Amino acid sequence: MVLADDSQAAAISIIIPTLNEASSIAQTLSAVARLDGSVEIVVVDGGSDDETVQLVRSSGGRLIEFERGRGAQMHAGALATHGSVLWFLHADTSPPADAIKHILESLRDPRVVGGSFNVSFDSNRFSALCLTSFYRQLRRVGLCYGDSAIFVRREAYERSGGFKSLPIFEDLDFLRRLKRRGKFVHLSATVITSGRRFEGGRFLGTFIRWTALQLLYWLGVNPRRLGAFYVPVRKGGDR
């Protein structure tokens, strides 16, 4: 990986939102450091009270601090970067070393406004295996989430209105608007993400709650209302 500085334009800007991600951010930044190509990286922290900020600074990464909320943080990161392509990466998600090649190849088609990666959860637990399979079935009907490492042309991001400051489903809300701007692709390349939100015997209850909230969203319930029923279940809580 080559880090772009102020005198060097990067095609891709990577935006990573964080909130108490000390257990995972170092691994994610290490994976980003192995990427082939020139990138700009910004980590947007929402007020961590663990070692997240120190870990980012010790890695040499660029850090900005913003109000808590993944949608708001990602939008702040987008505004603070300069790449023609924005790539939103969760703090517990590791991309493959050749990810940039896959992104740029997909964007050779001028009809493509953005895309996402295949997702694999980082465990052999039953819950992780189920989720990996479930995510792949969702891709068949065109659904994906923020942990699939969404990338988008900056122009399309700006025209679609970007990420909103929502308590839940900021990814679905954004993708809904983005897909009106052009073609959205699902790459075969895979990112590895944490299945921690479903561990510790919480899989069934968490999955049921997550599914119910999503059904309500698709039925038209405002995400701000749904946020009142959402309890962060990831260890460390990244919202």
Tab-separated table of C-alpha atoms in Angstrom:
chain	number	residue	atom	x	y	z
A	1	MET	CA	0.000	0.000	0.000
A	2	VAL	CA	1.087	3.557	-0.741
A	3	LEU	CA	-0.399	6.282	1.446
A	4	ALA	CA	-1.380	9.402	-0.454
A	5	ASP	CA	-0.314	12.726	1.008
A	6	ASP	CA	-1.497	16.239	0.187
A	7	SER	CA	0.616	16.353	-2.967
A	8	GLN	CA	-0.461	12.968	-4.248
A	9	ALA	CA	-4.002	12.226	-5.369
A	10	ALA	CA	-5.387	8.810	-4.467
A	11	ALA	CA	-8.099	7.195	-6.540
A	12	ILE	CA	-9.631	5.633	-3.443
A	13	SER	CA	-10.349	7.123	-0.029
A	14	ILE	CA	-10.992	4.618	2.760
A	15	ILE	CA	-13.282	5.785	5.561
A	16	ILE	CA	-13.386	3.751	8.795
A	17	PRO	CA	-15.863	4.740	11.552
A	18	THR	CA	-14.895	3.695	15.090
A	19	LEU	CA	-16.341	3.620	18.577
A	20	ASN	CA	-14.499	1.547	21.210
A	21	GLU	CA	-12.853	-0.690	18.627
A	22	ALA	CA	-9.568	-1.380	20.419
A	23	SER	CA	-10.062	-5.129	19.978
A	24	SER	CA	-10.272	-4.956	16.196
A	25	ILE	CA	-8.973	-1.699	14.707
A	26	ALA	CA	-5.297	-2.729	14.695
A	27	GLN	CA	-6.098	-5.862	12.702
A	28	THR	CA	-8.193	-3.891	10.227
A	29	LEU	CA	-5.506	-1.251	9.740
A	30	SER	CA	-2.917	-4.005	9.232
A	31	ALA	CA	-5.082	-5.495	6.489
A	32	VAL	CA	-5.453	-2.055	4.901
A	33	ALA	CA	-1.663	-1.636	5.015
A	34	ARG	CA	-1.330	-4.765	2.869
A	35	LEU	CA	-3.495	-3.379	0.077
A	36	ASP	CA	-1.949	-3.085	-3.372
A	37	GLY	CA	-2.234	0.499	-4.582
A	38	SER	CA	-2.356	4.096	-3.448
A	39	VAL	CA	-5.067	4.989	-0.960
A	40	GLU	CA	-6.091	7.759	1.387
A	41	ILE	CA	-7.229	6.584	4.838
A	42	VAL	CA	-9.220	8.410	7.462
A	43	VAL	CA	-10.536	6.954	10.708
A	44	VAL	CA	-13.523	8.818	12.151
A	45	ASP	CA	-13.928	8.238	15.861
A	46	GLY	CA	-17.207	8.842	17.643
A	47	GLY	CA	-15.850	9.336	21.168
A	48	SER	CA	-14.104	6.107	22.139
A	49	ASP	CA	-13.155	5.715	25.780
A	50	ASP	CA	-10.895	2.707	25.236
A	51	GLU	CA	-7.525	2.602	23.398
A	52	THR	CA	-8.959	2.987	19.888
A	53	VAL	CA	-7.656	6.523	19.353
A	54	GLN	CA	-4.182	5.671	20.628
A	55	LEU	CA	-3.995	2.612	18.377
A	56	VAL	CA	-4.978	4.603	15.315
A	57	ARG	CA	-2.453	7.327	16.067
A	58	SER	CA	0.336	4.843	16.745
A	59	SER	CA	-0.353	3.236	13.370
A	60	GLY	CA	0.244	6.568	11.663
A	61	GLY	CA	-3.346	6.734	10.480
A	62	ARG	CA	-5.206	9.995	10.011
A	63	LEU	CA	-7.828	10.475	12.705
A	64	ILE	CA	-10.725	12.885	12.963
A	65	GLU	CA	-13.236	13.018	15.788
A	66	PHE	CA	-16.922	13.540	15.223
A	67	GLU	CA	-20.304	13.074	16.869
A	68	ARG	CA	-21.269	9.479	17.638
A	69	GLY	CA	-23.270	7.616	14.996
A	70	ARG	CA	-21.927	5.501	12.176
A	71	GLY	CA	-23.862	7.300	9.429
A	72	ALA	CA	-22.754	10.714	10.660
A	73	GLN	CA	-19.163	9.534	11.083
A	74	MET	CA	-18.962	8.047	7.606
A	75	HIS	CA	-20.390	11.177	6.035
A	76	ALA	CA	-17.879	13.318	7.932
A	77	GLY	CA	-15.120	11.058	6.641
A	78	ALA	CA	-16.363	11.383	3.084
A	79	LEU	CA	-16.298	15.170	3.344
A	80	ALA	CA	-12.762	15.092	4.762
A	81	THR	CA	-11.268	13.011	1.943
A	82	HIS	CA	-10.353	13.682	-1.670
A	83	GLY	CA	-10.493	10.409	-3.625
A	84	SER	CA	-12.738	9.978	-6.632
A	85	VAL	CA	-13.913	6.709	-5.051
A	86	LEU	CA	-15.116	6.403	-1.453
A	87	TRP	CA	-14.721	3.047	0.274
A	88	PHE	CA	-16.490	2.584	3.608
A	89	LEU	CA	-14.893	-0.078	5.760
A	90	HIS	CA	-16.135	-1.185	9.162
A	91	ALA	CA	-13.565	-1.252	11.947
A	92	ASP	CA	-13.859	-5.042	12.355
A	93	THR	CA	-13.673	-5.895	8.635
A	94	SER	CA	-10.488	-6.903	6.802
A	95	PRO	CA	-10.260	-6.570	2.998
A	96	PRO	CA	-8.204	-8.828	0.714
A	97	ALA	CA	-4.870	-7.463	-0.510
A	98	ASP	CA	-6.138	-7.181	-4.104
A	99	ALA	CA	-9.362	-5.374	-3.180
A	100	ILE	CA	-8.415	-2.133	-4.933
A	101	LYS	CA	-7.900	-3.978	-8.203
A	102	HIS	CA	-11.413	-5.443	-7.960
A	103	ILE	CA	-12.941	-2.047	-7.178
A	104	LEU	CA	-11.243	-0.247	-10.051
A	105	GLU	CA	-12.030	-3.042	-12.511
A	106	SER	CA	-15.724	-2.872	-11.640
A	107	LEU	CA	-15.752	0.904	-12.095
A	108	ARG	CA	-14.430	0.674	-15.645
A	109	ASP	CA	-18.068	0.273	-16.560
A	110	PRO	CA	-19.405	3.861	-16.539
A	111	ARG	CA	-22.867	2.574	-15.597
A	112	VAL	CA	-21.550	1.312	-12.239
A	113	VAL	CA	-21.960	3.797	-9.389
A	114	GLY	CA	-20.724	1.508	-6.626
A	115	GLY	CA	-20.643	-1.972	-5.199
A	116	SER	CA	-19.910	-4.271	-2.301
A	117	PHE	CA	-17.849	-7.324	-1.458
A	118	ASN	CA	-18.766	-10.864	-0.549
A	119	VAL	CA	-18.726	-11.359	3.240
A	120	SER	CA	-17.332	-14.175	5.325
A	121	PHE	CA	-17.585	-14.205	9.126
A	122	ASP	CA	-14.390	-14.983	11.004
A	123	SER	CA	-15.398	-18.036	12.999
A	124	ASN	CA	-16.245	-21.701	12.651
A	125	ARG	CA	-19.111	-21.329	15.103
A	126	PHE	CA	-22.541	-22.374	13.940
A	127	SER	CA	-23.751	-18.764	14.115
A	128	ALA	CA	-20.938	-17.482	11.886
A	129	LEU	CA	-21.411	-20.235	9.323
A	130	CYS	CA	-25.147	-19.534	9.215
A	131	LEU	CA	-24.563	-15.825	8.737
A	132	THR	CA	-22.045	-16.343	5.963
A	133	SER	CA	-24.529	-18.530	4.109
A	134	PHE	CA	-27.400	-16.128	4.823
A	135	TYR	CA	-25.482	-13.115	3.502
A	136	ARG	CA	-24.740	-14.961	0.269
A	137	GLN	CA	-28.416	-15.730	-0.210
A	138	LEU	CA	-29.291	-12.073	0.362
A	139	ARG	CA	-26.858	-11.068	-2.387
A	140	ARG	CA	-28.967	-13.102	-4.815
A	141	VAL	CA	-31.818	-10.654	-4.295
A	142	GLY	CA	-29.566	-7.589	-4.330
A	143	LEU	CA	-29.336	-6.950	-0.583
A	144	CYS	CA	-26.176	-6.091	1.320
A	145	TYR	CA	-25.133	-4.178	4.431
A	146	GLY	CA	-22.381	-1.873	5.571
A	147	ASP	CA	-20.128	-4.713	6.681
A	148	SER	CA	-19.804	-5.775	3.036
A	149	ALA	CA	-17.351	-2.893	2.472
A	150	ILE	CA	-19.411	-0.601	0.265
A	151	PHE	CA	-17.602	1.534	-2.303
A	152	VAL	CA	-19.061	4.343	-4.407
A	153	ARG	CA	-18.022	6.967	-6.906
A	154	ARG	CA	-17.747	10.292	-5.094
A	155	GLU	CA	-19.997	12.007	-7.626
A	156	ALA	CA	-22.720	9.387	-7.105
A	157	TYR	CA	-22.306	9.651	-3.337
A	158	GLU	CA	-22.814	13.389	-3.420
A	159	ARG	CA	-25.744	13.241	-5.839
A	160	SER	CA	-27.510	10.594	-3.762
A	161	GLY	CA	-27.146	12.642	-0.571
A	162	GLY	CA	-24.626	10.417	1.214
A	163	PHE	CA	-25.051	8.668	4.546
A	164	LYS	CA	-27.604	10.166	6.897
A	165	SER	CA	-27.308	10.483	10.658
A	166	LEU	CA	-29.697	7.631	11.488
A	167	PRO	CA	-29.625	5.397	14.580
A	168	ILE	CA	-30.057	2.229	12.490
A	169	PHE	CA	-30.109	1.096	8.844
A	170	GLU	CA	-28.062	4.023	7.577
A	171	ASP	CA	-26.594	1.562	5.062
A	172	LEU	CA	-29.947	0.413	3.640
A	173	ASP	CA	-31.172	4.000	3.502
A	174	PHE	CA	-28.099	5.094	1.556
A	175	LEU	CA	-28.119	2.138	-0.833
A	176	ARG	CA	-31.765	2.687	-1.607
A	177	ARG	CA	-30.924	6.182	-2.869
A	178	LEU	CA	-27.640	5.218	-4.516
A	179	LYS	CA	-29.165	2.483	-6.666
A	180	ARG	CA	-31.402	5.064	-8.307
A	181	ARG	CA	-28.234	6.641	-9.739
A	182	GLY	CA	-26.941	3.625	-11.627
A	183	LYS	CA	-25.765	0.048	-11.441
A	184	PHE	CA	-24.640	-1.417	-8.116
A	185	VAL	CA	-22.402	-4.503	-8.349
A	186	HIS	CA	-21.673	-7.356	-5.937
A	187	LEU	CA	-18.050	-8.477	-6.238
A	188	SER	CA	-16.958	-12.084	-5.787
A	189	ALA	CA	-13.908	-10.998	-3.750
A	190	THR	CA	-14.425	-11.542	-0.022
A	191	VAL	CA	-13.902	-9.399	3.061
A	192	ILE	CA	-13.598	-11.027	6.487
A	193	THR	CA	-15.718	-9.511	9.224
A	194	SER	CA	-16.372	-10.226	12.877
A	195	GLY	CA	-19.355	-12.278	14.010
A	196	ARG	CA	-19.014	-10.964	17.574
A	197	ARG	CA	-22.512	-9.490	17.724
A	198	PHE	CA	-23.957	-12.997	17.493
A	199	GLU	CA	-21.582	-14.772	19.870
A	200	GLY	CA	-21.936	-15.683	23.534
A	201	GLY	CA	-25.228	-17.524	23.159
A	202	ARG	CA	-26.934	-14.471	21.664
A	203	PHE	CA	-27.310	-15.656	18.096
A	204	LEU	CA	-30.984	-16.592	17.972
A	205	GLY	CA	-32.286	-13.629	19.970
A	206	THR	CA	-30.116	-11.123	18.138
A	207	PHE	CA	-30.992	-12.553	14.738
A	208	ILE	CA	-34.728	-12.465	15.466
A	209	ARG	CA	-34.568	-8.854	16.705
A	210	TRP	CA	-32.432	-7.793	13.741
A	211	THR	CA	-34.807	-9.489	11.268
A	212	ALA	CA	-37.923	-7.973	12.865
A	213	LEU	CA	-36.449	-4.466	12.773
A	214	GLN	CA	-35.474	-4.892	9.162
A	215	LEU	CA	-38.955	-6.062	8.183
A	216	LEU	CA	-40.389	-2.974	9.859
A	217	TYR	CA	-37.930	-0.823	7.934
A	218	TRP	CA	-38.994	-2.296	4.607
A	219	LEU	CA	-42.637	-1.777	5.615
A	220	GLY	CA	-41.869	1.923	5.858
A	221	VAL	CA	-41.217	2.542	9.552
A	222	ASN	CA	-38.798	5.438	9.971
A	223	PRO	CA	-35.305	4.338	11.133
A	224	ARG	CA	-35.415	7.039	13.809
A	225	ARG	CA	-38.404	5.301	15.369
A	226	LEU	CA	-36.786	1.883	15.023
A	227	GLY	CA	-33.708	3.204	16.789
A	228	ALA	CA	-35.683	3.298	20.034
A	229	PHE	CA	-35.994	-0.497	19.858
A	230	TYR	CA	-32.409	-1.144	18.845
A	231	VAL	CA	-29.888	-2.140	21.497
A	232	PRO	CA	-26.267	-2.315	20.346
A	233	VAL	CA	-25.155	-5.895	20.797
A	234	ARG	CA	-21.636	-5.828	19.437
A	235	LYS	CA	-18.988	-6.150	22.093
A	236	GLY	CA	-17.619	-2.658	22.330
A	237	GLY	CA	-20.690	-1.153	20.681
A	238	ASP	CA	-19.801	0.557	17.418
A	239	ARG	CA	-22.728	2.932	17.080
